[in-house]
Coordinates of C-alpha atoms and ligand atoms in Angstrom, one line a residue:
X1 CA 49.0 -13.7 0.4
X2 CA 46.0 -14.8 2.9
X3 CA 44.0 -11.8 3.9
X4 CA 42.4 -12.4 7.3
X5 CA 39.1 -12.8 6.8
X6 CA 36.0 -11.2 9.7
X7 CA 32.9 -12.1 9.1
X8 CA 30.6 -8.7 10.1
X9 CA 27.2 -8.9 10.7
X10 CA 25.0 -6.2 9.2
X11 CA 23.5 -3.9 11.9
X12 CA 22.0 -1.2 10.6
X13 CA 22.9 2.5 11.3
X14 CA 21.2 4.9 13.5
X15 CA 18.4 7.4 12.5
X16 CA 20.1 9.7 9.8
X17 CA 20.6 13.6 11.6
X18 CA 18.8 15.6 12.1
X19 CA 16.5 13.3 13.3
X20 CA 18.9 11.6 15.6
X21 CA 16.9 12.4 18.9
X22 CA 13.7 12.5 17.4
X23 CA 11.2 10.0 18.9
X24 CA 10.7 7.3 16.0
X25 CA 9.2 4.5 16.2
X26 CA 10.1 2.1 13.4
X27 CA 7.0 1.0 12.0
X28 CA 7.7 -1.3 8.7
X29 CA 12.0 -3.2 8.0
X30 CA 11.7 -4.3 4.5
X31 CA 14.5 -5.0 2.0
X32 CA 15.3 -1.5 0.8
X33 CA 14.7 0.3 3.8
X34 CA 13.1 1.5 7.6
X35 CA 9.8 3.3 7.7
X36 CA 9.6 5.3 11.0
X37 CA 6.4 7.3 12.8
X38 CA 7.8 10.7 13.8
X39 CA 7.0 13.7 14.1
X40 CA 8.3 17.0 11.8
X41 CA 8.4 21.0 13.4
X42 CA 6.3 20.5 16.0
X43 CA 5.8 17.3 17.8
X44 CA 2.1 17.8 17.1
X45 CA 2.8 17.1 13.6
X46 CA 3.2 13.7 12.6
X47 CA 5.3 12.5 9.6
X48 CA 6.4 9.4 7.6
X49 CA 10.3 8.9 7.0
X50 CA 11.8 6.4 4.7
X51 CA 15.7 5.9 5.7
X52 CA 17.5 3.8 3.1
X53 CA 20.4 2.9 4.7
X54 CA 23.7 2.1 2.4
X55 CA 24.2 -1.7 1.5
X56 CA 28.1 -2.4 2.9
X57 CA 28.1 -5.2 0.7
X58 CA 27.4 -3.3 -3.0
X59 CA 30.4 -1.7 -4.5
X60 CA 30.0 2.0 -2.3
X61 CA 30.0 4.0 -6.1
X62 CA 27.0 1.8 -7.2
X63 CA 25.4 1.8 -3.7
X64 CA 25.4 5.8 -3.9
X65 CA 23.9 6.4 -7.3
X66 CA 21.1 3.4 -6.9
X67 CA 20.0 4.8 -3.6
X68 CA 20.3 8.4 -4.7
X69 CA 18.3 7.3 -7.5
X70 CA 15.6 5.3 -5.7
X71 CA 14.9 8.2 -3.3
X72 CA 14.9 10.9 -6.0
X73 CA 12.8 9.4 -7.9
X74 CA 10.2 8.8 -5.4
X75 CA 10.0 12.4 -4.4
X76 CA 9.9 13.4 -8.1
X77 CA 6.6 11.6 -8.5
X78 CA 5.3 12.7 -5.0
X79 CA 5.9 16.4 -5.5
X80 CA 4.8 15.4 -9.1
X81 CA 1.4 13.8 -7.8
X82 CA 0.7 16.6 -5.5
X83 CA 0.7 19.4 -7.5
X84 CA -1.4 17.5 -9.7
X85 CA -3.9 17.4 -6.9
X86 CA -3.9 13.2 -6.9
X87 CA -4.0 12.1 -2.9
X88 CA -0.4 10.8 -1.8
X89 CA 1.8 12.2 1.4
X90 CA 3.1 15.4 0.7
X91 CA 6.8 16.0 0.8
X92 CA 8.7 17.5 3.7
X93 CA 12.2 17.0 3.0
X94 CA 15.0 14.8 2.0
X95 CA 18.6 14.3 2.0
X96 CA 20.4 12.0 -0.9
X97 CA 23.6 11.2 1.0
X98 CA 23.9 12.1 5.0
X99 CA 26.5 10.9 7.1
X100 CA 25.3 8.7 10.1
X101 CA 28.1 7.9 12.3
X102 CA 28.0 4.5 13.4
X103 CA 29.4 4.1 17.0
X104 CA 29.0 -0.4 16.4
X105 CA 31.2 -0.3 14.3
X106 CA 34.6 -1.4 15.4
X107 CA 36.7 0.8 13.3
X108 CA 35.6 3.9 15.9
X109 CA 32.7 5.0 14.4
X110 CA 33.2 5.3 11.2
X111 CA 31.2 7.0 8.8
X112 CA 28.2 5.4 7.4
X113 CA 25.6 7.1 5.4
X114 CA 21.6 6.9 4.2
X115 CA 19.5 8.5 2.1
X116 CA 16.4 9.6 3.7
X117 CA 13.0 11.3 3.0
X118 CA 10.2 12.4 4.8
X119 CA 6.6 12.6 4.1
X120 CA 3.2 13.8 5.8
X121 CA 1.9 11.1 8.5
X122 CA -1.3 9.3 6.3
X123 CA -3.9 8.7 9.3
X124 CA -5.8 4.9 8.4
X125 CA -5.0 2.0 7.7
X126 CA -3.6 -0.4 4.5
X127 CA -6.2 -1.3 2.2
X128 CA -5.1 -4.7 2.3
X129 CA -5.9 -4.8 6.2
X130 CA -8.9 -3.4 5.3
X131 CA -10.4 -6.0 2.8
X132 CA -9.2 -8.8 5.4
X133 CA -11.1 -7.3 8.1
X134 CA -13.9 -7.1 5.7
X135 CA -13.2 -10.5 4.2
X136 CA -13.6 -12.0 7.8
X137 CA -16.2 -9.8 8.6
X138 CA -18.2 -12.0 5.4
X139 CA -17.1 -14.9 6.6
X140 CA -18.7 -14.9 9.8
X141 CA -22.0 -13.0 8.6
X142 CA -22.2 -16.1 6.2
X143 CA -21.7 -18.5 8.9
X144 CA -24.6 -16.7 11.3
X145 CA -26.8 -16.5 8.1
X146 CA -26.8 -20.2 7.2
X147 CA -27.3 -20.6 11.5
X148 CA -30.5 -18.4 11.4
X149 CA -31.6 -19.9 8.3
X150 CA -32.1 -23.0 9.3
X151 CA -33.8 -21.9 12.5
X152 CA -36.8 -19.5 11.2
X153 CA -35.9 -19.3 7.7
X154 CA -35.4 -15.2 7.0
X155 CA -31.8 -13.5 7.9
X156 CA -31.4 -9.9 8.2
X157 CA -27.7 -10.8 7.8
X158 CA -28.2 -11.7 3.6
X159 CA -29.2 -7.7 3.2
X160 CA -26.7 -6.2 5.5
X161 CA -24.3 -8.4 3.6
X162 CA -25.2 -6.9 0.5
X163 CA -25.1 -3.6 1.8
X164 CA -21.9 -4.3 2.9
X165 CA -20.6 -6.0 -0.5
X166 CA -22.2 -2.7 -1.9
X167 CA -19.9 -0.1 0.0
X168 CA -16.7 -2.4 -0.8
X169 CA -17.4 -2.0 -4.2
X170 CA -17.7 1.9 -4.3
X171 CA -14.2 1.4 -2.0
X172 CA -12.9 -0.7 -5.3
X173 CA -14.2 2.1 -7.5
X174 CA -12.6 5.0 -5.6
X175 CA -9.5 2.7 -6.3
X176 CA -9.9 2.3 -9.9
X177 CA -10.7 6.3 -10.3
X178 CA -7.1 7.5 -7.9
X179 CA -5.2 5.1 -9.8
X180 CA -6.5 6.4 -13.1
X181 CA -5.4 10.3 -11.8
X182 CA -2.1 9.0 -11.1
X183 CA -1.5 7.7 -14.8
X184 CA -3.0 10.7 -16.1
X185 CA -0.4 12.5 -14.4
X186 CA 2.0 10.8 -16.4
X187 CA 3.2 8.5 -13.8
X188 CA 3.0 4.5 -13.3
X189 CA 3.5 3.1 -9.6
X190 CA 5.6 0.0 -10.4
X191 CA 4.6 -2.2 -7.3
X192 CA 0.8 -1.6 -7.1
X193 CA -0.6 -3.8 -4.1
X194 CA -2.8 -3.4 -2.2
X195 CA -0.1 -2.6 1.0
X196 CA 0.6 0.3 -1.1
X197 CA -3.1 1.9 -1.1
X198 CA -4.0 3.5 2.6
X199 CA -7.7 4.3 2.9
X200 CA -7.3 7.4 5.0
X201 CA -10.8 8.0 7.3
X202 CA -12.7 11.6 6.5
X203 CA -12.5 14.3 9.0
X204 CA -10.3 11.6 11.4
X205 CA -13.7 9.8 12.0
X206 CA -12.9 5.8 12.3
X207 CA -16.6 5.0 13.8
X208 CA -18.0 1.6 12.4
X209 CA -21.1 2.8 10.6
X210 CA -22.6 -0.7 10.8
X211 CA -21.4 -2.2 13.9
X212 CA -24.6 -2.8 14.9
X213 CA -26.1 -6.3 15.6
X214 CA -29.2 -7.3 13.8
X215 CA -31.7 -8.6 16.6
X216 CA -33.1 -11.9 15.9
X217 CA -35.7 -13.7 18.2
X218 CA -33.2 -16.6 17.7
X219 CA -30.6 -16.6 20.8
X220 CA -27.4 -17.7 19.4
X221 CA -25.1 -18.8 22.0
X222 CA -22.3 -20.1 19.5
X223 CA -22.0 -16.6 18.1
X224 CA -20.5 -14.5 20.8
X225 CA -17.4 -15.1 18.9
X226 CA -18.8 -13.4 15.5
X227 CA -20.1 -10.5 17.4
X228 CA -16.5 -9.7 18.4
X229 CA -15.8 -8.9 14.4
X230 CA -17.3 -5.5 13.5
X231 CA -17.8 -4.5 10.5
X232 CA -15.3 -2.9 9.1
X233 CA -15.0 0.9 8.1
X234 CA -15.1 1.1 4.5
X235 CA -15.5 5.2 4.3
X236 CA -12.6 7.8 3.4
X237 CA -10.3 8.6 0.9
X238 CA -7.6 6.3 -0.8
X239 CA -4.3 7.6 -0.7
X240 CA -1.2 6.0 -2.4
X241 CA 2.3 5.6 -1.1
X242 CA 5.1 4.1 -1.6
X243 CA 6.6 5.6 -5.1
X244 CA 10.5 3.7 -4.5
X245 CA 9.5 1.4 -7.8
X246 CA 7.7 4.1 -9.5
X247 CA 8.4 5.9 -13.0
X248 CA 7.6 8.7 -15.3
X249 CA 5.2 7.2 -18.0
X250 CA 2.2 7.4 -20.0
X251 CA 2.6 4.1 -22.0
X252 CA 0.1 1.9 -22.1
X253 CA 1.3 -0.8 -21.9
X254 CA 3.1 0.8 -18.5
X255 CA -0.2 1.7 -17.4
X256 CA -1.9 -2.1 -18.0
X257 CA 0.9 -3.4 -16.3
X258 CA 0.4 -1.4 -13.2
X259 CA -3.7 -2.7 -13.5
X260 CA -2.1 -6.4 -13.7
X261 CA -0.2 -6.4 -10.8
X262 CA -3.0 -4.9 -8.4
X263 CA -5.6 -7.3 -10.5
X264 CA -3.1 -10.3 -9.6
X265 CA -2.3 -8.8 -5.5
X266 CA -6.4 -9.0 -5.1
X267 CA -6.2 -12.6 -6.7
X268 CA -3.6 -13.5 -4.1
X269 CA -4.1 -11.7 -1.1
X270 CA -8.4 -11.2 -1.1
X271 CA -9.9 -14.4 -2.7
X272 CA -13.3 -13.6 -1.5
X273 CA -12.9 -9.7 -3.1
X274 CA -11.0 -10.7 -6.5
X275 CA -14.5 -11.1 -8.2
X276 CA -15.4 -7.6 -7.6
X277 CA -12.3 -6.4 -9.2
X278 CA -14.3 -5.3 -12.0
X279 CA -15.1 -2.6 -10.1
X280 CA -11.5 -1.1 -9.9
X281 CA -11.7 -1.2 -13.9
X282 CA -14.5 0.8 -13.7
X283 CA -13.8 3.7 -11.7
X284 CA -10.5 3.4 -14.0
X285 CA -12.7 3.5 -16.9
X286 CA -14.2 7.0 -16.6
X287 CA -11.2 8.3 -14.5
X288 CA -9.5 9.8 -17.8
X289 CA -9.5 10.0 -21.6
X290 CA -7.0 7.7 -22.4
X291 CA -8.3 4.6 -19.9
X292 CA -10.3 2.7 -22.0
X293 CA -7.2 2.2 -24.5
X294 CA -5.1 0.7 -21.2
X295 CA -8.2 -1.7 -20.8
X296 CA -7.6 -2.9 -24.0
X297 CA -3.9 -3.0 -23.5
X298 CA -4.8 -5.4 -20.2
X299 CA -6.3 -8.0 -22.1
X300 CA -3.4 -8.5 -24.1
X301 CA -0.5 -8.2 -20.8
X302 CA -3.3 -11.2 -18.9
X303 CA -3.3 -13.1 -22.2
X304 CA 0.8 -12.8 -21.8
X305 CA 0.9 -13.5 -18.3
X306 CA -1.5 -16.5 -18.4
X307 CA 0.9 -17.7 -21.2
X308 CA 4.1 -17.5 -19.1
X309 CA 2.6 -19.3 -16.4
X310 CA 1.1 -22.0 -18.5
X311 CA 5.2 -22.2 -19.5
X312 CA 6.0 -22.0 -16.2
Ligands
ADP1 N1 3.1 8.5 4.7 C1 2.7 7.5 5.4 N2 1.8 7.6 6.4 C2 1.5 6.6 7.2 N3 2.0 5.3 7.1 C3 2.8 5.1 6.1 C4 3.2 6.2 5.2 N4 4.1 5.6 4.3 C5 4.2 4.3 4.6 N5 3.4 4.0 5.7 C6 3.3 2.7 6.3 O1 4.6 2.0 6.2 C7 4.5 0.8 5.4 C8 5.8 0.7 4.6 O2 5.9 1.8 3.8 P1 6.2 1.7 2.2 O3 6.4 3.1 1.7 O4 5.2 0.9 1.6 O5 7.7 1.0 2.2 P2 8.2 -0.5 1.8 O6 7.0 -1.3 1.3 O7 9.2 -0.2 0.8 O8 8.7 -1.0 3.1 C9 3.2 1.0 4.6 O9 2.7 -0.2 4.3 C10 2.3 1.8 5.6 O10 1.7 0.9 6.5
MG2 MG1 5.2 -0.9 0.4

């Protein structure tokens, strides 16, 4: 018995009804799913939706109740985190198990399915862009400095540097003190990064409050480039998303884990930020009773983790 054998290729299905028509515009294709801008009601209102499209190639009983589960789980904790009053994209709606009808396929459209949900639009920007732009917005105040240094020998640029190191540190602590609301709502995010922290601008205002150039009698011809990079906004409210790893706990070793893994994101993503970290353990620190205990506990999960990699 030799059954013929077709390769497919995977194309994913269409947007999941009802939103079918809507005007998306796919704005993140990662491994578990399609993130899409539209819009929810009224096309004035904007709105996140997650599609997790079913996985042809997992057994179809398995497929259902992991995906089912993924997506119920991460609209438990939102709805959880909201009514708890700790900043994440309210919930709109969902669907476990929609047909999408799948006119590539070659059996005549035949029936596909997702799981959806759909969450309130987050205005900003990732965190991690964020510390890049101001992580290159260091790097070429640092160059300029050492330029007007050796020309007259004072730099504006070392104080507006520190200024500026000084707001990304109250940024780190606002960090440290939304994380600490989400544990003390009894929930742990599971894949805490720093693409998974938006810092959403107050009252929609995105204005640069330090774009401003410090004059110096020195003209500096090679810095037209550096003038290009602005200084980034560092204002407004962190917000988390993405809950599709996240749990119900309040271990603390759950807890110190979570503090590990966004510890070890700024180590590998933000070299020049990772030795303000600190700062995120503070605004931890007095963000709820039990913190200091999940300190403690982190000592012991890095003492763990430095052995494994030691092992290798
Ligand atoms: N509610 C939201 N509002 C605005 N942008 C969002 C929202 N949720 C996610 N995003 C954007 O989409 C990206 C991917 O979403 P995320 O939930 O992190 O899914 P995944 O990492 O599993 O692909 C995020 O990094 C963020 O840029
Ligand atoms: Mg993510």
């Amino acid at each position: 018995m030799s059954p013929t054998t077709t390769t497919t290729t995977y194309t994913p299905p269409p947007l999941p009804p009802p939103f079918t028509n809507s005007p998306a515009l796919l704005l993140a294709q990662g491994a578990e799913g399609r993130l899409y801008k539209t819009n929810f009601l009224t096309s004035s209102t904007l709105a996140a939706l997650k599609v997790r499209p079913s996985k042809p190639y997992r057994h179809p009983i398995l497929d259902s109740r992991l995906t089912r589960q993924r997506i119920l789980q991460e609209a438990r904790c939102l709805v959880k985190l909201s009514r708890e009053d700790v900043p994440v994209p309210g919930l709109l709606a969902l669907d476990v198990e929609c047909d999408v009808v799948d006119n590539n396929n070659d059996s005549g459209g035949s029936s596909n399915w997702a799981a959806w949900l759909l969450m309130e639009w987050v205005e900003g920007i990732v965190v991690r862009q964020v510390v890049d732009r101001w992580e290159k917005w260091v790097k070429a105040r640092e160059k300029k400095a050492v330029v007007v240094d050796d020309a007259d020998g004072n730099s504006g640029d070392d104080a507006e540097i520190k200024r500026s190191q000084r707001e990304l540190c109250a940024l780190l602590r606002r960090i440290g003190a939304v994380v600490g609301a989400m544990h003390k709502a009894g929930i742990v995010h599971g894949d805490l990064t720093t693409s998974n922290l938006m810092l959403r601008p107050v009252g929609g205002a995105t204005a640069d409050a330090e774009a401003v150039a410090v004059p110096t009698s020195t003209s500096i011809a090679q810095d037209a480039e550096l003038q290009i990079l602005e200084h980034p906004s560092l204002e407004g409210e962190i917000v988390l998303i993405d809950f599709g790893l996240a749990a119900q706990s309040i271990q603390d070793e759950d807890r110190a884990v979570d503090l590990y893994v966004l510890e070890r994101a700024f180590g590998s993503s933000h070299p020049r930020t990772e030795r303000f970290f600190e700062e995120v353990l503070k605004g931890y620190a007095v963000s709820y009773k039990g913190a200091n205990v999940v300190l403690k506990r982190l000592e012991q999960v890095r003492l763990r983790g430095r052995k494994r990699s030691m092992i290798g």
